[in-house]
């Protein structure tokens, strides 16, 4: 694992954007795996800025997002599709048909998930997967469990995740209880992984994920088995790591 320890959220965002833009420059028709949540927002802002300056062209890039709430349509301002349009896609020259998010409006979980797996395969897999980490070690919506789930599947969100995500909704009851998420296998098959982490509240779980035993109880710990992971984390997030 390549580790960049940076000062703060701003530096983390810039470094992550640098790594993503290097991928786009080296392979203009690459497949980027993207994430929502608070952590990548600064990196997305930076990518938009570099695009506006004329330094980054997304016209051939394809994207696949990790996850989406089941039951939310793209026009719902809490859907991850809405988030991606607002925080990244509307600011860059990507073709909307090249952007993919699991279809939260599809009530048939099996249909939604198998279509998503087939789409990722048809694109030839993911070149660079961007990941954040949840306080319980989840990546995507792969929550702690006794087994590593494989491909895209429907999950019941844990109380901890519902609690963490309620900040985006008016009240906790509004947070959907299920989501479609890429599985650990989809993520591990990405050719490169970029994990971004910021803040003292992530310090304990980051240390467990990177330095602890590999276990489905800490889903992010599986990344220790991936041959090409880059971690960009700020000092606060790395404060409980041994190195
Ligand atoms: C988002 C996702 C989640 C988040 C994680 C961290 O698409 O898959 O795993 O990356 O919950 O979220 P933040 O960045 O808000 O702390």
Tab-separated table of C-alpha atoms and ligand atoms in Angstrom:
chain	number	residue	atom	x	y	z
A	1	UNK	CA	0.000	0.000	0.000
A	2	UNK	CA	1.304	3.407	-0.999
A	3	UNK	CA	0.591	5.909	1.778
A	4	UNK	CA	0.438	9.692	1.513
A	5	UNK	CA	0.128	11.379	4.899
A	6	UNK	CA	-1.065	14.932	4.362
A	7	UNK	CA	-1.790	17.851	6.677
A	8	UNK	CA	-5.513	18.321	6.327
A	9	UNK	CA	-8.666	17.855	4.257
A	10	UNK	CA	-7.576	20.421	1.646
A	11	UNK	CA	-4.256	18.652	1.017
A	12	UNK	CA	-5.983	15.280	0.933
A	13	UNK	CA	-8.420	16.572	-1.676
A	14	UNK	CA	-5.681	18.019	-3.856
A	15	UNK	CA	-3.565	14.867	-3.700
A	16	UNK	CA	-6.550	12.647	-4.501
A	17	UNK	CA	-7.490	14.880	-7.428
A	18	UNK	CA	-3.889	14.672	-8.639
A	19	UNK	CA	-4.035	10.886	-8.650
A	20	UNK	CA	-7.412	10.808	-10.430
A	21	UNK	CA	-6.259	13.315	-13.018
A	22	UNK	CA	-3.067	11.317	-13.646
A	23	UNK	CA	-5.297	8.341	-14.429
A	24	UNK	CA	-7.397	10.413	-16.868
A	25	UNK	CA	-4.309	11.870	-18.562
A	26	UNK	CA	-2.643	8.488	-18.969
A	27	UNK	CA	-5.804	6.727	-20.180
A	28	UNK	CA	-8.359	9.245	-21.506
A	29	UNK	CA	-11.018	6.552	-21.975
A	30	UNK	CA	-10.538	5.067	-18.498
A	31	UNK	CA	-13.257	3.727	-16.221
A	32	UNK	CA	-13.333	5.593	-12.905
A	33	UNK	CA	-15.089	4.035	-9.919
A	34	UNK	CA	-16.520	6.864	-7.831
A	35	UNK	CA	-17.885	7.371	-4.327
A	36	UNK	CA	-20.270	9.793	-2.654
A	37	UNK	CA	-20.144	11.006	0.971
A	38	UNK	CA	-18.354	14.037	2.401
A	39	UNK	CA	-14.790	12.885	1.891
A	40	UNK	CA	-14.451	13.091	-1.921
A	41	UNK	CA	-16.273	16.423	-2.357
A	42	UNK	CA	-13.074	18.506	-2.161
A	43	UNK	CA	-11.340	16.291	-4.724
A	44	UNK	CA	-14.325	16.626	-7.073
A	45	UNK	CA	-14.189	20.430	-6.705
A	46	UNK	CA	-10.514	20.379	-7.615
A	47	UNK	CA	-11.136	18.196	-10.682
A	48	UNK	CA	-13.830	20.645	-11.842
A	49	UNK	CA	-11.398	23.521	-11.404
A	50	UNK	CA	-8.665	21.819	-13.424
A	51	UNK	CA	-11.206	20.951	-16.109
A	52	UNK	CA	-12.344	24.597	-16.279
A	53	UNK	CA	-8.706	25.675	-16.639
A	54	UNK	CA	-8.475	23.394	-19.679
A	55	UNK	CA	-6.159	20.853	-18.070
A	56	UNK	CA	-8.514	17.878	-17.859
A	57	UNK	CA	-10.741	16.340	-20.501
A	58	UNK	CA	-13.438	13.871	-19.422
A	59	UNK	CA	-15.050	13.465	-22.849
A	60	UNK	CA	-14.049	9.803	-23.120
A	61	UNK	CA	-14.116	8.891	-19.432
A	62	UNK	CA	-16.684	6.448	-18.086
A	63	UNK	CA	-17.707	6.282	-14.452
A	64	UNK	CA	-19.349	3.694	-12.229
A	65	UNK	CA	-20.507	4.649	-8.756
A	66	UNK	CA	-20.279	2.344	-5.787
A	67	UNK	CA	-23.813	2.540	-4.525
A	68	UNK	CA	-27.300	4.011	-4.431
A	69	UNK	CA	-30.193	4.011	-1.985
A	70	UNK	CA	-32.916	1.582	-2.994
A	71	UNK	CA	-36.193	3.415	-3.562
A	72	UNK	CA	-34.767	6.837	-4.440
A	73	UNK	CA	-35.179	8.140	-7.987
A	74	UNK	CA	-32.434	10.219	-9.673
A	75	UNK	CA	-34.376	13.463	-9.173
A	76	UNK	CA	-34.546	12.924	-5.387
A	77	UNK	CA	-31.985	15.326	-3.928
A	78	UNK	CA	-30.832	12.637	-1.459
A	79	UNK	CA	-30.068	10.096	-4.167
A	80	UNK	CA	-26.438	9.403	-4.969
A	81	UNK	CA	-27.190	10.046	-8.654
A	82	UNK	CA	-28.305	13.553	-7.715
A	83	UNK	CA	-25.190	14.005	-5.562
A	84	UNK	CA	-22.866	12.997	-8.391
A	85	UNK	CA	-24.584	15.236	-10.947
A	86	UNK	CA	-24.368	18.164	-8.548
A	87	UNK	CA	-20.857	17.647	-7.146
A	88	UNK	CA	-18.998	16.451	-10.219
A	89	UNK	CA	-20.749	15.599	-13.494
A	90	UNK	CA	-22.386	18.988	-14.068
A	91	UNK	CA	-18.999	20.692	-13.710
A	92	UNK	CA	-17.017	18.608	-16.213
A	93	UNK	CA	-17.399	17.599	-19.861
A	94	UNK	CA	-18.439	14.013	-19.220
A	95	UNK	CA	-21.186	12.494	-21.385
A	96	UNK	CA	-24.059	11.665	-19.024
A	97	UNK	CA	-24.588	8.320	-20.776
A	98	UNK	CA	-21.040	7.412	-19.715
A	99	UNK	CA	-21.911	7.840	-16.033
A	100	UNK	CA	-23.388	4.921	-14.123
A	101	UNK	CA	-25.011	4.664	-10.701
A	102	UNK	CA	-27.041	1.630	-9.540
A	103	UNK	CA	-30.696	2.106	-10.399
A	104	UNK	CA	-32.354	2.907	-7.075
A	105	UNK	CA	-35.729	3.179	-8.772
A	106	UNK	CA	-35.630	-0.522	-9.748
A	107	UNK	CA	-37.672	-2.389	-7.132
A	108	UNK	CA	-36.417	-5.788	-8.302
A	109	UNK	CA	-33.080	-6.113	-6.487
A	110	UNK	CA	-31.930	-9.063	-8.537
A	111	UNK	CA	-32.565	-7.194	-11.807
A	112	UNK	CA	-30.890	-3.988	-10.593
A	113	UNK	CA	-27.792	-5.781	-9.318
A	114	UNK	CA	-27.227	-8.186	-12.188
A	115	UNK	CA	-27.628	-5.328	-14.698
A	116	UNK	CA	-24.995	-3.350	-12.806
A	117	UNK	CA	-22.536	-6.260	-12.713
A	118	UNK	CA	-23.028	-6.863	-16.445
A	119	UNK	CA	-22.472	-3.163	-17.181
A	120	UNK	CA	-19.174	-3.128	-15.232
A	121	UNK	CA	-18.015	-6.234	-17.089
A	122	UNK	CA	-19.007	-4.717	-20.461
A	123	UNK	CA	-16.930	-1.645	-19.694
A	124	UNK	CA	-13.927	-3.925	-19.169
A	125	UNK	CA	-13.721	-3.411	-15.403
A	126	UNK	CA	-12.619	-0.435	-13.321
A	127	UNK	CA	-9.244	1.259	-13.809
A	128	UNK	CA	-9.248	3.333	-10.623
A	129	UNK	CA	-11.732	2.947	-7.776
A	130	UNK	CA	-12.070	5.842	-5.339
A	131	UNK	CA	-13.184	4.816	-1.837
A	132	UNK	CA	-14.084	6.441	1.449
A	133	UNK	CA	-14.408	4.439	4.663
A	134	UNK	CA	-17.315	4.296	7.106
A	135	UNK	CA	-16.874	4.398	10.884
A	136	UNK	CA	-17.578	0.669	11.028
A	137	UNK	CA	-15.072	-0.048	8.250
A	138	UNK	CA	-17.589	-0.272	5.438
A	139	UNK	CA	-16.587	0.394	1.847
A	140	UNK	CA	-19.436	1.103	-0.515
A	141	UNK	CA	-22.324	-0.151	1.604
A	142	UNK	CA	-20.507	-3.387	2.433
A	143	UNK	CA	-21.173	-3.453	6.151
A	144	UNK	CA	-19.398	-5.695	8.702
A	145	UNK	CA	-20.563	-9.285	8.327
A	146	UNK	CA	-19.371	-12.853	8.695
A	147	UNK	CA	-18.761	-13.138	4.939
A	148	UNK	CA	-17.384	-10.848	2.251
A	149	UNK	CA	-20.281	-10.309	-0.174
A	150	UNK	CA	-19.245	-10.719	-3.780
A	151	UNK	CA	-20.770	-8.605	-6.501
A	152	UNK	CA	-23.438	-5.894	-6.566
A	153	UNK	CA	-26.169	-6.752	-4.077
A	154	UNK	CA	-28.939	-5.256	-1.986
A	155	UNK	CA	-28.065	-4.509	1.661
A	156	UNK	CA	-29.939	-3.565	4.787
A	157	UNK	CA	-28.206	-0.514	6.250
A	158	UNK	CA	-26.939	-0.855	9.824
A	159	UNK	CA	-28.148	1.499	12.571
A	160	UNK	CA	-24.643	3.083	12.642
A	161	UNK	CA	-24.771	3.919	8.926
A	162	UNK	CA	-28.330	5.220	9.167
A	163	UNK	CA	-27.181	7.414	12.060
A	164	UNK	CA	-24.120	8.659	10.123
A	165	UNK	CA	-26.147	9.422	6.989
A	166	UNK	CA	-29.101	11.089	8.647
A	167	UNK	CA	-27.231	14.417	8.536
A	168	UNK	CA	-28.192	14.608	4.872
A	169	UNK	CA	-31.916	14.058	5.562
A	170	UNK	CA	-34.484	16.034	7.507
A	171	UNK	CA	-34.892	13.230	10.042
A	172	UNK	CA	-33.467	9.745	10.636
A	173	UNK	CA	-36.765	8.111	9.588
A	174	UNK	CA	-36.267	9.529	6.091
A	175	UNK	CA	-33.006	7.621	5.530
A	176	UNK	CA	-33.755	4.644	3.260
A	177	UNK	CA	-33.242	1.288	4.955
A	178	UNK	CA	-31.765	-0.495	1.953
A	179	UNK	CA	-29.215	0.215	-0.739
A	180	UNK	CA	-27.653	-1.367	-3.810
A	181	UNK	CA	-23.905	-1.592	-3.551
A	182	UNK	CA	-21.006	-2.988	-5.495
A	183	UNK	CA	-19.618	-5.982	-3.639
A	184	UNK	CA	-16.118	-6.594	-2.359
A	185	UNK	CA	-15.352	-8.594	-5.505
A	186	UNK	CA	-16.265	-5.682	-7.813
A	187	UNK	CA	-14.027	-3.401	-5.745
A	188	UNK	CA	-11.121	-5.846	-5.492
A	189	UNK	CA	-11.164	-6.382	-9.263
A	190	UNK	CA	-10.464	-2.679	-9.852
A	191	UNK	CA	-6.944	-2.342	-11.233
A	192	UNK	CA	-6.097	0.468	-8.806
A	193	UNK	CA	-7.717	1.678	-5.599
A	194	UNK	CA	-7.524	5.132	-4.046
A	195	UNK	CA	-8.711	5.334	-0.434
A	196	UNK	CA	-9.268	8.826	0.974
A	197	UNK	CA	-9.721	9.428	4.697
A	198	UNK	CA	-9.946	12.598	6.761
A	199	UNK	CA	-10.558	13.472	10.396
A	200	UNK	CA	-9.877	12.144	13.902
A	201	UNK	CA	-13.236	10.333	13.970
A	202	UNK	CA	-11.848	7.930	11.330
A	203	UNK	CA	-8.512	7.309	13.091
A	204	UNK	CA	-9.497	4.149	14.958
A	205	UNK	CA	-11.164	2.425	12.017
A	206	UNK	CA	-8.380	3.408	9.606
A	207	UNK	CA	-5.741	1.854	11.886
A	208	UNK	CA	-7.821	-1.327	12.125
A	209	UNK	CA	-8.374	-1.461	8.355
A	210	UNK	CA	-4.755	-0.923	7.399
A	211	UNK	CA	-2.842	-2.527	10.264
A	212	UNK	CA	-5.296	-4.946	11.836
A	213	UNK	CA	-6.281	-8.475	10.850
A	214	UNK	CA	-8.077	-8.998	7.537
A	215	UNK	CA	-11.651	-9.801	8.519
A	216	UNK	CA	-15.189	-9.289	7.204
A	217	UNK	CA	-15.856	-7.523	10.523
A	218	UNK	CA	-13.769	-4.668	9.087
A	219	UNK	CA	-14.663	-4.785	5.394
A	220	UNK	CA	-11.959	-2.260	4.376
A	221	UNK	CA	-9.277	-4.591	5.790
A	222	UNK	CA	-9.641	-6.692	2.627
A	223	UNK	CA	-7.836	-3.881	0.789
A	224	UNK	CA	-4.605	-5.179	2.366
A	225	UNK	CA	-4.853	-8.009	-0.175
A	226	UNK	CA	-5.112	-5.694	-3.204
A	227	UNK	CA	-1.846	-5.213	-5.129
A	228	UNK	CA	-2.289	-1.509	-5.958
A	229	UNK	CA	-3.866	0.579	-3.206
A	230	UNK	CA	-2.986	4.212	-2.532
A	231	UNK	CA	-4.107	5.703	0.779
A	232	UNK	CA	-4.326	9.484	1.065
A	233	UNK	CA	-5.154	10.432	4.635
A	234	UNK	CA	-4.668	13.484	6.800
A	235	UNK	CA	-2.700	13.593	10.041
A	236	UNK	CA	-5.825	13.380	12.198
A	237	UNK	CA	-7.064	10.262	10.398
A	238	UNK	CA	-3.620	8.648	10.662
A	239	UNK	CA	-3.107	9.525	14.309
A	240	UNK	CA	-3.713	5.961	15.525
A	241	UNK	CA	-1.582	4.207	12.936
A	242	UNK	CA	1.779	2.810	14.034
A	243	UNK	CA	3.801	4.323	11.165
B	1	LIG	C1	-20.253	6.385	-0.571
B	1	LIG	C2	-19.834	5.150	0.090
B	1	LIG	C3	-19.516	5.103	1.537
B	1	LIG	C4	-18.682	6.279	2.041
B	1	LIG	C5	-18.426	6.144	3.540
B	1	LIG	C6	-17.685	7.368	4.091
B	1	LIG	O1	-20.559	6.158	-1.931
B	1	LIG	O2	-19.795	4.168	-0.556
B	1	LIG	O3	-18.836	3.902	1.797
B	1	LIG	O4	-17.482	6.350	1.337
B	1	LIG	O5	-19.626	5.996	4.223
B	1	LIG	O6	-18.522	8.480	4.000
B	1	LIG	P1	-18.019	9.945	4.344
B	1	LIG	O7	-17.030	10.313	3.276
B	1	LIG	O8	-19.242	10.817	4.275
B	1	LIG	O9	-17.405	9.891	5.703
